[in-house]
Amino acid sequence: MEFQSTFTTTIPAATARERIAAFLVQAGYKQLPGADGGLYFKRGSTWGTLSSFNPMKWACAATINIKSEGTSSQINTTAEISSDPTEKHFAEELLTEEFGLLEAAVTTNVFNIFDVSDLKKKIAGLVYRIVLVSAALMISAVIGVIAGAFASFSLNIHLIGSTAIGIGFLIITGALFAVILRRQKKT
């Protein structure tokens, strides 16, 4: 996912560069050589993207270009973060907050780092719900197959009848799991 922002500040480009570098290093980025005189930073890794509930460990690269206009500077930021499509809104929330704080740090020289603890809880909750729904579907399918096989072999019900019984059990157990998950989500 790509994130872009632009802002203008009344400080010289050299001071803006120092503040940007200081802020992003405090936020966990490593500064790397940039192209075209811009600033380039990286944080996280591909493995962190695949395995971590902490968005600070997701692979993210930020490029900052500063255009000086006398005593003021225009700062253009572009960040590219790797995230699962289901986590895209979490990545967007992280970058929006983080680069908003970057703008405040550059313009006011007050450095606040984004606290991701609430974001980590939201991400873990999403993954938890996905795992529960997947498990519920698998358990429902197994119960449906067992019920259909039992009806076919033990009760000598025809194949169509036993399939209907299996599908009925699948629907009933799926509905029960849906009710349980919905109640769990509300609490």
CSV table of C-alpha atoms in Angstrom, one decimal:
chain,number,residue,atom,x,y,z
A,1,MET,CA,0.0,0.0,0.0
A,2,GLU,CA,1.3,3.4,-0.8
A,3,PHE,CA,0.7,6.5,1.3
A,4,GLN,CA,1.6,10.1,0.3
A,5,SER,CA,1.5,13.4,2.1
A,6,THR,CA,2.7,16.9,1.5
A,7,PHE,CA,3.2,19.8,3.9
A,8,THR,CA,4.9,23.1,4.0
A,9,THR,CA,6.9,24.5,6.9
A,10,THR,CA,8.6,27.9,7.6
A,11,ILE,CA,12.0,26.3,8.5
A,12,PRO,CA,15.0,25.9,6.2
A,13,ALA,CA,15.5,22.6,4.4
A,14,ALA,CA,18.6,21.7,6.5
A,15,THR,CA,16.7,22.0,9.7
A,16,ALA,CA,13.7,20.0,8.2
A,17,ARG,CA,16.1,17.2,7.2
A,18,GLU,CA,17.6,17.0,10.7
A,19,ARG,CA,14.1,16.8,12.3
A,20,ILE,CA,12.8,14.3,9.8
A,21,ALA,CA,15.8,12.0,10.3
A,22,ALA,CA,15.6,12.3,14.1
A,23,PHE,CA,11.8,11.6,14.1
A,24,LEU,CA,11.9,8.6,11.8
A,25,VAL,CA,14.9,7.0,13.6
A,26,GLN,CA,13.0,7.3,16.9
A,27,ALA,CA,10.0,5.7,15.1
A,28,GLY,CA,12.2,2.6,14.4
A,29,TYR,CA,13.3,3.4,10.8
A,30,LYS,CA,16.9,3.0,9.6
A,31,GLN,CA,18.2,5.8,7.3
A,32,LEU,CA,19.7,4.5,4.0
A,33,PRO,CA,21.3,6.5,1.2
A,34,GLY,CA,18.6,8.2,-0.9
A,35,ALA,CA,18.4,8.9,-4.6
A,36,ASP,CA,18.2,12.4,-6.0
A,37,GLY,CA,19.2,14.0,-2.7
A,38,GLY,CA,16.1,12.8,-0.9
A,39,LEU,CA,15.9,11.0,2.4
A,40,TYR,CA,15.2,7.2,2.4
A,41,PHE,CA,14.2,5.1,5.4
A,42,LYS,CA,13.3,1.5,6.0
A,43,ARG,CA,11.7,-0.4,8.8
A,44,GLY,CA,10.6,-4.0,9.3
A,45,SER,CA,11.0,-6.9,7.1
A,46,THR,CA,9.1,-9.3,4.8
A,47,TRP,CA,9.1,-11.9,7.6
A,48,GLY,CA,7.7,-9.3,9.9
A,49,THR,CA,4.9,-8.6,7.4
A,50,LEU,CA,4.0,-12.3,7.3
A,51,SER,CA,4.3,-13.2,10.9
A,52,SER,CA,3.7,-10.2,13.2
A,53,PHE,CA,0.7,-8.6,14.7
A,54,ASN,CA,2.9,-5.5,15.3
A,55,PRO,CA,2.6,-3.1,12.4
A,56,MET,CA,6.0,-1.6,13.3
A,57,LYS,CA,7.6,-4.9,12.1
A,58,TRP,CA,5.9,-4.8,8.7
A,59,ALA,CA,8.2,-3.9,5.8
A,60,CYS,CA,7.9,-0.2,5.2
A,61,ALA,CA,10.0,2.2,3.1
A,62,ALA,CA,9.7,5.9,3.3
A,63,THR,CA,11.1,8.5,0.8
A,64,ILE,CA,11.1,12.2,1.8
A,65,ASN,CA,11.9,14.9,-0.7
A,66,ILE,CA,12.4,18.5,0.4
A,67,LYS,CA,12.0,21.5,-1.9
A,68,SER,CA,13.5,24.6,-0.4
A,69,GLU,CA,11.7,28.0,-1.2
A,70,GLY,CA,13.8,30.6,0.6
A,71,THR,CA,13.2,30.2,4.3
A,72,SER,CA,10.4,27.8,3.9
A,73,SER,CA,10.3,24.2,2.7
A,74,GLN,CA,7.8,21.9,1.0
A,75,ILE,CA,8.1,18.3,2.2
A,76,ASN,CA,6.7,15.4,0.1
A,77,THR,CA,6.5,12.0,1.8
A,78,THR,CA,5.8,8.7,0.2
A,79,ALA,CA,5.7,5.5,2.2
A,80,GLU,CA,5.2,2.0,0.8
A,81,ILE,CA,4.1,-0.6,3.4
A,82,SER,CA,3.6,-4.3,2.9
A,83,SER,CA,0.4,-5.6,4.4
A,84,ASP,CA,-2.1,-8.3,3.9
A,85,PRO,CA,-5.2,-7.0,2.1
A,86,THR,CA,-7.3,-7.7,5.2
A,87,GLU,CA,-4.9,-5.5,7.2
A,88,LYS,CA,-4.8,-2.6,4.7
A,89,HIS,CA,-6.9,-0.2,6.9
A,90,PHE,CA,-4.5,-0.9,9.8
A,91,ALA,CA,-1.5,0.0,7.7
A,92,GLU,CA,-3.4,3.2,6.5
A,93,GLU,CA,-4.2,4.1,10.1
A,94,LEU,CA,-0.6,3.6,11.2
A,95,LEU,CA,0.9,5.7,8.4
A,96,THR,CA,-1.7,8.5,8.7
A,97,GLU,CA,-1.0,8.8,12.4
A,98,GLU,CA,2.8,8.4,12.0
A,99,PHE,CA,3.2,10.9,9.2
A,100,GLY,CA,0.9,13.4,10.9
A,101,LEU,CA,3.2,13.2,13.9
A,102,LEU,CA,6.2,13.6,11.6
A,103,GLU,CA,4.6,16.9,10.3
A,104,ALA,CA,4.1,18.1,13.8
A,105,ALA,CA,7.7,17.2,14.7
A,106,VAL,CA,9.1,19.1,11.7
A,107,THR,CA,7.0,22.2,12.2
A,108,THR,CA,7.0,22.4,16.0
A,109,ASN,CA,10.1,20.4,17.0
A,110,VAL,CA,7.9,18.4,19.4
A,111,PHE,CA,8.6,14.6,18.9
A,112,ASN,CA,5.8,12.2,19.8
A,113,ILE,CA,5.9,8.6,18.6
A,114,PHE,CA,2.7,6.8,17.7
A,115,ASP,CA,1.7,4.2,20.3
A,116,VAL,CA,0.6,1.1,18.4
A,117,SER,CA,-0.7,-0.9,21.3
A,118,ASP,CA,-4.4,-0.3,20.4
A,119,LEU,CA,-3.6,-1.1,16.8
A,120,LYS,CA,-1.9,-4.3,17.7
A,121,LYS,CA,-5.0,-5.4,19.7
A,122,LYS,CA,-7.3,-4.6,16.7
A,123,ILE,CA,-5.0,-6.7,14.4
A,124,ALA,CA,-4.9,-9.6,16.8
A,125,GLY,CA,-8.7,-9.5,17.2
A,126,LEU,CA,-9.2,-9.6,13.4
A,127,VAL,CA,-6.8,-12.6,13.1
A,128,TYR,CA,-8.5,-14.3,16.1
A,129,ARG,CA,-11.9,-13.9,14.4
A,130,ILE,CA,-10.6,-15.3,11.1
A,131,VAL,CA,-9.2,-18.3,12.8
A,132,LEU,CA,-12.4,-18.9,14.8
A,133,VAL,CA,-14.6,-18.6,11.6
A,134,SER,CA,-12.3,-21.0,9.7
A,135,ALA,CA,-12.3,-23.5,12.6
A,136,ALA,CA,-16.1,-23.3,12.9
A,137,LEU,CA,-16.5,-24.0,9.1
A,138,MET,CA,-14.2,-27.0,9.3
A,139,ILE,CA,-15.9,-28.4,12.4
A,140,SER,CA,-19.3,-27.9,10.8
A,141,ALA,CA,-18.2,-29.7,7.6
A,142,VAL,CA,-16.8,-32.6,9.7
A,143,ILE,CA,-20.0,-32.9,11.7
A,144,GLY,CA,-22.1,-32.8,8.5
A,145,VAL,CA,-20.0,-35.5,6.8
A,146,ILE,CA,-20.1,-37.7,10.0
A,147,ALA,CA,-23.9,-37.2,10.3
A,148,GLY,CA,-24.4,-38.1,6.6
A,149,ALA,CA,-22.2,-41.1,6.8
A,150,PHE,CA,-23.9,-42.3,10.0
A,151,ALA,CA,-27.3,-41.9,8.3
A,152,SER,CA,-26.2,-43.8,5.3
A,153,PHE,CA,-24.4,-46.7,6.9
A,154,SER,CA,-26.2,-47.2,10.3
A,155,LEU,CA,-29.7,-46.2,9.4
A,156,ASN,CA,-29.6,-47.5,5.8
A,157,ILE,CA,-30.9,-44.2,4.4
A,158,HIS,CA,-30.5,-43.7,0.7
A,159,LEU,CA,-27.5,-41.6,-0.5
A,160,ILE,CA,-29.6,-38.5,-1.3
A,161,GLY,CA,-31.3,-38.6,2.1
A,162,SER,CA,-28.0,-39.1,4.0
A,163,THR,CA,-26.5,-36.2,2.0
A,164,ALA,CA,-29.5,-34.0,3.0
A,165,ILE,CA,-29.0,-35.0,6.6
A,166,GLY,CA,-25.3,-34.1,6.4
A,167,ILE,CA,-26.1,-30.7,4.8
A,168,GLY,CA,-28.7,-30.1,7.5
A,169,PHE,CA,-26.2,-30.7,10.3
A,170,LEU,CA,-23.7,-28.5,8.5
A,171,ILE,CA,-26.2,-25.7,8.3
A,172,ILE,CA,-27.3,-26.1,11.9
A,173,THR,CA,-23.8,-26.3,13.4
A,174,GLY,CA,-22.7,-23.4,11.2
A,175,ALA,CA,-25.6,-21.3,12.4
A,176,LEU,CA,-24.8,-22.2,16.1
A,177,PHE,CA,-21.2,-21.1,15.6
A,178,ALA,CA,-22.3,-17.9,13.9
A,179,VAL,CA,-24.5,-17.1,16.9
A,180,ILE,CA,-21.7,-17.9,19.3
A,181,LEU,CA,-19.2,-15.8,17.4
A,182,ARG,CA,-21.6,-12.8,17.1
A,183,ARG,CA,-22.3,-12.9,20.8
A,184,GLN,CA,-18.5,-13.1,21.5
A,185,LYS,CA,-17.9,-10.1,19.2
A,186,LYS,CA,-20.4,-7.9,21.0
A,187,THR,CA,-18.9,-8.5,24.4
